Amino acid sequence: MTMSTMLMLLTAGAMPLPACARSPYDVKVRRLALAMGTGCTSDDDACLHSLIKEHRSDLEQARLHGNLSEALRALGLARGGVARAAELLEVLPRFDETTGKPLNAAAASLLKADSTSSGAQRIDQVAEVRIAPGTWKYVLLQAHDAFGGKRILVRNTANLQYHAEMAHEAKKELHGLQKVDVLGGGRIAFEGSPKKISVWGYSKTFGRCEPCNKQAAELIRRSDAYGQFPVTWSNEGY
């Protein structure tokens, strides 16, 4: 049986998965593994980082359930790759899902990172909105340049787990500005057929920001890149 045939049968439900692989995260990663074919080698950290980033949410669930090694093997990794990927996952930033507080040194360092620089970029050269397809957390930022300009920005990045990671990635992009502060955040769903955009929720790490979702929605509506899509917002949910 070819790999494409196996994937088709699994997706259609005609070919059962083993009992040990029937939890939601295992079903998903096993199907993805069949689609991808081979995995990374144990000495290729760049490949392993990319794999972990792409499947971070499922791997975190597997970790919580004590099945991380099995989930990593399902992604095509051999024993050495499983061990190294587990090490790399363990040192990634991790925040408490209830309180939003940092749980390890990597998470704490994200919150302590300096948001100022001596950059010479002008704020009017920066896009107000940059969001990824799919459903991800987002941050609303207030950015200042060295010439007295300031602007509210909306940012998120695919495959990042936490609001602090979203903010860190945005600050790397905006390093040419003088100062970037996080006002708050929530979630943005940018998907569907036809595509539409929904903004809701809040950030446990940065705290509730009542006007943030409304501001984010208004910025998205007026942006050249996303203004053609219907946009809704709410402060409900997380």
PDB file of C-alpha atoms in Angstrom:
ATOM      1  CA  MET A   1       0.000   0.000   0.000  1.00  0.00           C
ATOM      2  CA  THR A   2       1.392   3.407  -0.957  1.00  0.00           C
ATOM      3  CA  MET A   3       1.740   6.231   1.566  1.00  0.00           C
ATOM      4  CA  SER A   4      -0.850   8.345  -0.269  1.00  0.00           C
ATOM      5  CA  THR A   5      -3.332   5.455  -0.097  1.00  0.00           C
ATOM      6  CA  MET A   6      -2.691   5.017   3.642  1.00  0.00           C
ATOM      7  CA  LEU A   7      -3.255   8.723   4.234  1.00  0.00           C
ATOM      8  CA  MET A   8      -6.495   8.659   2.261  1.00  0.00           C
ATOM      9  CA  LEU A   9      -7.788   5.655   4.210  1.00  0.00           C
ATOM     10  CA  LEU A  10      -6.842   7.159   7.571  1.00  0.00           C
ATOM     11  CA  THR A  11      -8.486  10.456   6.719  1.00  0.00           C
ATOM     12  CA  ALA A  12     -11.644   8.700   5.547  1.00  0.00           C
ATOM     13  CA  GLY A  13     -11.712   6.551   8.673  1.00  0.00           C
ATOM     14  CA  ALA A  14     -11.518   3.315   6.651  1.00  0.00           C
ATOM     15  CA  MET A  15      -8.230   2.288   8.236  1.00  0.00           C
ATOM     16  CA  PRO A  16      -8.217   2.387  12.053  1.00  0.00           C
ATOM     17  CA  LEU A  17      -5.299   3.785  14.003  1.00  0.00           C
ATOM     18  CA  PRO A  18      -3.798   1.720  16.840  1.00  0.00           C
ATOM     19  CA  ALA A  19      -5.519   2.104  20.196  1.00  0.00           C
ATOM     20  CA  CYS A  20      -2.501   3.963  21.576  1.00  0.00           C
ATOM     21  CA  ALA A  21      -2.872   6.600  18.847  1.00  0.00           C
ATOM     22  CA  ARG A  22      -6.555   7.453  19.146  1.00  0.00           C
ATOM     23  CA  SER A  23      -6.322  10.578  21.310  1.00  0.00           C
ATOM     24  CA  PRO A  24      -6.899  13.774  19.274  1.00  0.00           C
ATOM     25  CA  TYR A  25      -3.297  14.947  19.250  1.00  0.00           C
ATOM     26  CA  ASP A  26      -1.932  11.500  18.249  1.00  0.00           C
ATOM     27  CA  VAL A  27      -4.453  11.095  15.434  1.00  0.00           C
ATOM     28  CA  LYS A  28      -3.440  14.462  14.044  1.00  0.00           C
ATOM     29  CA  VAL A  29       0.321  13.999  14.273  1.00  0.00           C
ATOM     30  CA  ARG A  30       0.186  10.465  12.806  1.00  0.00           C
ATOM     31  CA  ARG A  31      -1.744  11.691   9.790  1.00  0.00           C
ATOM     32  CA  LEU A  32       0.708  14.546   9.367  1.00  0.00           C
ATOM     33  CA  ALA A  33       3.597  12.105   9.656  1.00  0.00           C
ATOM     34  CA  LEU A  34       2.197  10.000   6.836  1.00  0.00           C
ATOM     35  CA  ALA A  35       1.821  13.112   4.709  1.00  0.00           C
ATOM     36  CA  MET A  36       5.387  14.284   5.422  1.00  0.00           C
ATOM     37  CA  GLY A  37       7.173  10.956   5.060  1.00  0.00           C
ATOM     38  CA  THR A  38      10.556  11.092   6.793  1.00  0.00           C
ATOM     39  CA  GLY A  39      11.499  13.173   9.825  1.00  0.00           C
ATOM     40  CA  CYS A  40      14.583  15.139  10.898  1.00  0.00           C
ATOM     41  CA  THR A  41      17.866  13.626  12.037  1.00  0.00           C
ATOM     42  CA  SER A  42      19.119  13.984  15.601  1.00  0.00           C
ATOM     43  CA  ASP A  43      21.991  16.299  14.634  1.00  0.00           C
ATOM     44  CA  ASP A  44      19.853  18.757  12.648  1.00  0.00           C
ATOM     45  CA  ASP A  45      18.619  21.245  15.245  1.00  0.00           C
ATOM     46  CA  ALA A  46      17.297  23.637  12.589  1.00  0.00           C
ATOM     47  CA  CYS A  47      15.026  20.927  11.177  1.00  0.00           C
ATOM     48  CA  LEU A  48      13.937  19.834  14.656  1.00  0.00           C
ATOM     49  CA  HIS A  49      13.159  23.419  15.681  1.00  0.00           C
ATOM     50  CA  SER A  50      11.038  23.844  12.560  1.00  0.00           C
ATOM     51  CA  LEU A  51       9.182  20.577  13.220  1.00  0.00           C
ATOM     52  CA  ILE A  52       8.530  21.517  16.861  1.00  0.00           C
ATOM     53  CA  LYS A  53       7.312  24.984  15.909  1.00  0.00           C
ATOM     54  CA  GLU A  54       4.890  23.583  13.326  1.00  0.00           C
ATOM     55  CA  HIS A  55       3.400  21.044  15.746  1.00  0.00           C
ATOM     56  CA  ARG A  56       3.970  22.848  19.071  1.00  0.00           C
ATOM     57  CA  SER A  57       0.373  22.753  20.281  1.00  0.00           C
ATOM     58  CA  ASP A  58      -0.016  19.005  19.675  1.00  0.00           C
ATOM     59  CA  LEU A  59       3.381  18.244  21.210  1.00  0.00           C
ATOM     60  CA  GLU A  60       2.559  20.272  24.341  1.00  0.00           C
ATOM     61  CA  GLN A  61      -0.633  18.245  24.745  1.00  0.00           C
ATOM     62  CA  ALA A  62       1.314  15.023  24.294  1.00  0.00           C
ATOM     63  CA  ARG A  63       3.839  16.231  26.881  1.00  0.00           C
ATOM     64  CA  LEU A  64       1.073  16.924  29.409  1.00  0.00           C
ATOM     65  CA  HIS A  65      -0.366  13.437  28.834  1.00  0.00           C
ATOM     66  CA  GLY A  66       3.033  11.745  29.162  1.00  0.00           C
ATOM     67  CA  ASN A  67       3.101  10.628  25.526  1.00  0.00           C
ATOM     68  CA  LEU A  68       5.649  13.037  24.068  1.00  0.00           C
ATOM     69  CA  SER A  69       8.055  10.342  22.820  1.00  0.00           C
ATOM     70  CA  GLU A  70       5.273   8.550  20.979  1.00  0.00           C
ATOM     71  CA  ALA A  71       4.054  11.795  19.401  1.00  0.00           C
ATOM     72  CA  LEU A  72       7.594  12.621  18.228  1.00  0.00           C
ATOM     73  CA  ARG A  73       8.041   9.129  16.779  1.00  0.00           C
ATOM     74  CA  ALA A  74       4.743   9.602  14.965  1.00  0.00           C
ATOM     75  CA  LEU A  75       6.286  12.620  13.255  1.00  0.00           C
ATOM     76  CA  GLY A  76       8.941  10.384  11.735  1.00  0.00           C
ATOM     77  CA  LEU A  77      11.780  10.790  14.241  1.00  0.00           C
ATOM     78  CA  ALA A  78      14.123   7.972  15.214  1.00  0.00           C
ATOM     79  CA  ARG A  79      15.285   7.449  18.820  1.00  0.00           C
ATOM     80  CA  GLY A  80      18.085  10.032  18.684  1.00  0.00           C
ATOM     81  CA  GLY A  81      15.820  12.596  17.041  1.00  0.00           C
ATOM     82  CA  VAL A  82      13.102  11.974  19.629  1.00  0.00           C
ATOM     83  CA  ALA A  83      15.518  12.591  22.500  1.00  0.00           C
ATOM     84  CA  ARG A  84      16.953  15.753  20.975  1.00  0.00           C
ATOM     85  CA  ALA A  85      13.524  17.145  20.026  1.00  0.00           C
ATOM     86  CA  ALA A  86      12.306  16.542  23.588  1.00  0.00           C
ATOM     87  CA  GLU A  87      15.289  18.523  24.902  1.00  0.00           C
ATOM     88  CA  LEU A  88      14.588  21.404  22.524  1.00  0.00           C
ATOM     89  CA  LEU A  89      10.898  21.447  23.425  1.00  0.00           C
ATOM     90  CA  GLU A  90      11.662  21.482  27.142  1.00  0.00           C
ATOM     91  CA  VAL A  91      13.669  24.713  26.995  1.00  0.00           C
ATOM     92  CA  LEU A  92      11.096  26.656  24.967  1.00  0.00           C
ATOM     93  CA  PRO A  93       9.174  29.406  26.813  1.00  0.00           C
ATOM     94  CA  ARG A  94       6.251  28.023  28.764  1.00  0.00           C
ATOM     95  CA  PHE A  95       3.507  29.974  30.559  1.00  0.00           C
ATOM     96  CA  ASP A  96       0.827  28.847  33.000  1.00  0.00           C
ATOM     97  CA  GLU A  97      -2.423  28.370  31.077  1.00  0.00           C
ATOM     98  CA  THR A  98      -4.498  29.618  34.023  1.00  0.00           C
ATOM     99  CA  THR A  99      -2.527  32.594  35.328  1.00  0.00           C
ATOM    100  CA  GLY A 100      -0.378  33.483  32.316  1.00  0.00           C
ATOM    101  CA  LYS A 101       2.715  33.618  34.534  1.00  0.00           C
ATOM    102  CA  PRO A 102       6.085  32.323  33.255  1.00  0.00           C
ATOM    103  CA  LEU A 103       6.924  28.732  34.224  1.00  0.00           C
ATOM    104  CA  ASN A 104      10.576  28.634  33.186  1.00  0.00           C
ATOM    105  CA  ALA A 105      13.583  30.883  32.625  1.00  0.00           C
ATOM    106  CA  ALA A 106      12.962  31.143  28.893  1.00  0.00           C
ATOM    107  CA  ALA A 107       9.465  32.516  29.500  1.00  0.00           C
ATOM    108  CA  ALA A 108      10.671  34.968  32.153  1.00  0.00           C
ATOM    109  CA  SER A 109      13.372  36.280  29.820  1.00  0.00           C
ATOM    110  CA  LEU A 110      10.768  37.156  27.183  1.00  0.00           C
ATOM    111  CA  LEU A 111       8.997  39.433  29.659  1.00  0.00           C
ATOM    112  CA  LYS A 112      12.237  41.060  30.769  1.00  0.00           C
ATOM    113  CA  ALA A 113      13.497  41.768  27.259  1.00  0.00           C
ATOM    114  CA  ASP A 114      14.234  45.441  26.627  1.00  0.00           C
ATOM    115  CA  SER A 115      11.737  47.084  24.266  1.00  0.00           C
ATOM    116  CA  THR A 116      13.895  50.111  23.426  1.00  0.00           C
ATOM    117  CA  SER A 117      16.530  50.561  20.723  1.00  0.00           C
ATOM    118  CA  SER A 118      18.460  53.273  18.919  1.00  0.00           C
ATOM    119  CA  GLY A 119      16.862  52.406  15.576  1.00  0.00           C
ATOM    120  CA  ALA A 120      16.354  55.066  12.916  1.00  0.00           C
ATOM    121  CA  GLN A 121      13.307  53.603  11.158  1.00  0.00           C
ATOM    122  CA  ARG A 122      10.296  55.893  10.736  1.00  0.00           C
ATOM    123  CA  ILE A 123       6.950  54.679  12.002  1.00  0.00           C
ATOM    124  CA  ASP A 124       5.216  55.479   8.704  1.00  0.00           C
ATOM    125  CA  GLN A 125       7.405  52.833   7.037  1.00  0.00           C
ATOM    126  CA  VAL A 126       5.856  50.107   9.209  1.00  0.00           C
ATOM    127  CA  ALA A 127       2.664  48.214   8.316  1.00  0.00           C
ATOM    128  CA  GLU A 128      -0.082  48.733  10.894  1.00  0.00           C
ATOM    129  CA  VAL A 129      -1.289  45.148  10.577  1.00  0.00           C
ATOM    130  CA  ARG A 130       0.520  41.890   9.913  1.00  0.00           C
ATOM    131  CA  ILE A 131      -1.415  38.719  10.730  1.00  0.00           C
ATOM    132  CA  ALA A 132      -1.088  35.061   9.757  1.00  0.00           C
ATOM    133  CA  PRO A 133      -3.752  32.826   8.192  1.00  0.00           C
ATOM    134  CA  GLY A 134      -5.333  30.476  10.714  1.00  0.00           C
ATOM    135  CA  THR A 135      -6.305  31.024  14.338  1.00  0.00           C
ATOM    136  CA  TRP A 136      -3.554  32.423  16.563  1.00  0.00           C
ATOM    137  CA  LYS A 137      -3.076  34.693  19.535  1.00  0.00           C
ATOM    138  CA  TYR A 138      -2.190  38.300  18.705  1.00  0.00           C
ATOM    139  CA  VAL A 139      -0.762  41.370  20.428  1.00  0.00           C
ATOM    140  CA  LEU A 140      -1.693  45.028  20.126  1.00  0.00           C
ATOM    141  CA  LEU A 141       1.399  47.227  20.294  1.00  0.00           C
ATOM    142  CA  GLN A 142       2.157  50.906  20.662  1.00  0.00           C
ATOM    143  CA  ALA A 143       5.316  51.727  18.727  1.00  0.00           C
ATOM    144  CA  HIS A 144       7.386  54.913  18.744  1.00  0.00           C
ATOM    145  CA  ASP A 145      10.130  56.018  16.385  1.00  0.00           C
ATOM    146  CA  ALA A 146      13.083  58.312  17.145  1.00  0.00           C
ATOM    147  CA  PHE A 147      11.389  61.241  15.354  1.00  0.00           C
ATOM    148  CA  GLY A 148       8.337  61.606  17.580  1.00  0.00           C
ATOM    149  CA  GLY A 149       6.045  59.390  15.532  1.00  0.00           C
ATOM    150  CA  LYS A 150       3.869  56.710  17.100  1.00  0.00           C
ATOM    151  CA  ARG A 151       1.400  54.125  15.843  1.00  0.00           C
ATOM    152  CA  ILE A 152      -0.778  51.285  17.131  1.00  0.00           C
ATOM    153  CA  LEU A 153       0.102  47.961  15.490  1.00  0.00           C
ATOM    154  CA  VAL A 154      -1.488  44.520  15.267  1.00  0.00           C
ATOM    155  CA  ARG A 155       0.837  41.521  15.067  1.00  0.00           C
ATOM    156  CA  ASN A 156       0.809  37.744  15.233  1.00  0.00           C
ATOM    157  CA  THR A 157       2.853  34.896  13.805  1.00  0.00           C
ATOM    158  CA  ALA A 158       1.794  31.362  12.886  1.00  0.00           C
ATOM    159  CA  ASN A 159       2.788  28.454  15.124  1.00  0.00           C
ATOM    160  CA  LEU A 160       3.643  30.462  18.243  1.00  0.00           C
ATOM    161  CA  GLN A 161       2.034  29.335  21.484  1.00  0.00           C
ATOM    162  CA  TYR A 162       1.924  32.364  23.777  1.00  0.00           C
ATOM    163  CA  HIS A 163       1.233  36.097  23.709  1.00  0.00           C
ATOM    164  CA  ALA A 164       4.748  36.789  25.000  1.00  0.00           C
ATOM    165  CA  GLU A 165       6.196  34.883  22.041  1.00  0.00           C
ATOM    166  CA  MET A 166       4.005  36.925  19.680  1.00  0.00           C
ATOM    167  CA  ALA A 167       5.302  40.133  21.274  1.00  0.00           C
ATOM    168  CA  HIS A 168       8.921  38.954  21.116  1.00  0.00           C
ATOM    169  CA  GLU A 169       8.630  38.062  17.431  1.00  0.00           C
ATOM    170  CA  ALA A 170       6.993  41.425  16.676  1.00  0.00           C
ATOM    171  CA  LYS A 171       9.742  43.327  18.510  1.00  0.00           C
ATOM    172  CA  LYS A 172      12.357  41.516  16.428  1.00  0.00           C
ATOM    173  CA  GLU A 173      10.556  42.643  13.275  1.00  0.00           C
ATOM    174  CA  LEU A 174      10.290  46.214  14.627  1.00  0.00           C
ATOM    175  CA  HIS A 175      13.853  46.508  15.923  1.00  0.00           C
ATOM    176  CA  GLY A 176      14.391  49.625  13.816  1.00  0.00           C
ATOM    177  CA  LEU A 177      11.927  51.595  15.938  1.00  0.00           C
ATOM    178  CA  GLN A 178      12.855  53.333  19.188  1.00  0.00           C
ATOM    179  CA  LYS A 179      10.305  51.721  21.529  1.00  0.00           C
ATOM    180  CA  VAL A 180       7.592  49.055  21.324  1.00  0.00           C
ATOM    181  CA  ASP A 181       5.129  48.456  24.189  1.00  0.00           C
ATOM    182  CA  VAL A 182       2.491  45.741  24.516  1.00  0.00           C
ATOM    183  CA  LEU A 183      -0.993  47.115  25.209  1.00  0.00           C
ATOM    184  CA  GLY A 184      -2.728  43.736  25.342  1.00  0.00           C
ATOM    185  CA  GLY A 185      -3.879  40.948  23.093  1.00  0.00           C
ATOM    186  CA  GLY A 186      -6.364  38.235  22.319  1.00  0.00           C
ATOM    187  CA  ARG A 187      -6.942  35.892  19.400  1.00  0.00           C
ATOM    188  CA  ILE A 188      -7.490  36.384  15.693  1.00  0.00           C
ATOM    189  CA  ALA A 189      -9.116  33.843  13.383  1.00  0.00           C
ATOM    190  CA  PHE A 190      -8.288  34.557   9.740  1.00  0.00           C
ATOM    191  CA  GLU A 191      -9.803  31.699   7.806  1.00  0.00           C
ATOM    192  CA  GLY A 192     -12.913  30.263   6.186  1.00  0.00           C
ATOM    193  CA  SER A 193     -14.256  30.135   2.664  1.00  0.00           C
ATOM    194  CA  PRO A 194     -14.789  32.918   1.827  1.00  0.00           C
ATOM    195  CA  LYS A 195     -12.191  34.228   4.272  1.00  0.00           C
ATOM    196  CA  LYS A 196     -13.255  36.358   7.224  1.00  0.00           C
ATOM    197  CA  ILE A 197     -11.492  37.737  10.292  1.00  0.00           C
ATOM    198  CA  SER A 198     -12.660  37.499  13.906  1.00  0.00           C
ATOM    199  CA  VAL A 199     -10.962  39.158  16.893  1.00  0.00           C
ATOM    200  CA  TRP A 200     -11.755  38.113  20.468  1.00  0.00           C
ATOM    201  CA  GLY A 201     -10.410  37.065  23.859  1.00  0.00           C
ATOM    202  CA  TYR A 202      -7.612  38.521  25.956  1.00  0.00           C
ATOM    203  CA  SER A 203      -4.073  37.855  27.160  1.00  0.00           C
ATOM    204  CA  LYS A 204      -3.563  36.304  30.586  1.00  0.00           C
ATOM    205  CA  THR A 205       0.104  37.256  30.547  1.00  0.00           C
ATOM    206  CA  PHE A 206      -0.382  40.929  29.650  1.00  0.00           C
ATOM    207  CA  GLY A 207      -3.805  41.325  31.268  1.00  0.00           C
ATOM    208  CA  ARG A 208      -7.211  42.362  29.974  1.00  0.00           C
ATOM    209  CA  CYS A 209      -7.349  45.365  27.663  1.00  0.00           C
ATOM    210  CA  GLU A 210     -10.997  46.291  27.079  1.00  0.00           C
ATOM    211  CA  PRO A 211     -10.429  48.469  23.970  1.00  0.00           C
ATOM    212  CA  CYS A 212      -7.792  46.237  22.362  1.00  0.00           C
ATOM    213  CA  ASN A 213      -9.994  43.936  20.292  1.00  0.00           C
ATOM    214  CA  LYS A 214     -12.072  46.839  18.988  1.00  0.00           C
ATOM    215  CA  GLN A 215      -8.910  48.769  18.070  1.00  0.00           C
ATOM    216  CA  ALA A 216      -7.394  45.730  16.394  1.00  0.00           C
ATOM    217  CA  ALA A 217     -10.560  45.158  14.338  1.00  0.00           C
ATOM    218  CA  GLU A 218     -10.642  48.815  13.239  1.00  0.00           C
ATOM    219  CA  LEU A 219      -7.001  48.686  12.161  1.00  0.00           C
ATOM    220  CA  ILE A 220      -7.576  45.464  10.218  1.00  0.00           C
ATOM    221  CA  ARG A 221     -10.645  46.913   8.455  1.00  0.00           C
ATOM    222  CA  ARG A 222      -8.734  49.950   7.198  1.00  0.00           C
ATOM    223  CA  SER A 223      -5.572  48.088   6.176  1.00  0.00           C
ATOM    224  CA  ASP A 224      -4.776  47.595   2.490  1.00  0.00           C
ATOM    225  CA  ALA A 225      -3.746  43.975   3.024  1.00  0.00           C
ATOM    226  CA  TYR A 226      -6.833  42.787   4.943  1.00  0.00           C
ATOM    227  CA  GLY A 227      -9.526  45.433   4.496  1.00  0.00           C
ATOM    228  CA  GLN A 228     -11.346  43.409   1.828  1.00  0.00           C
ATOM    229  CA  PHE A 229     -12.316  40.732   4.376  1.00  0.00           C
ATOM    230  CA  PRO A 230     -15.320  40.952   6.751  1.00  0.00           C
ATOM    231  CA  VAL A 231     -14.085  41.715  10.293  1.00  0.00           C
ATOM    232  CA  THR A 232     -15.892  41.155  13.586  1.00  0.00           C
ATOM    233  CA  TRP A 233     -14.734  41.572  17.176  1.00  0.00           C
ATOM    234  CA  SER A 234     -15.813  40.665  20.698  1.00  0.00           C
ATOM    235  CA  ASN A 235     -14.377  40.729  24.212  1.00  0.00           C
ATOM    236  CA  GLU A 236     -15.897  37.336  24.985  1.00  0.00           C
ATOM    237  CA  GLY A 237     -13.907  34.157  25.592  1.00  0.00           C
ATOM    238  CA  TYR A 238     -10.190  33.548  25.904  1.00  0.00           C
TER     239      TYR A 238
END
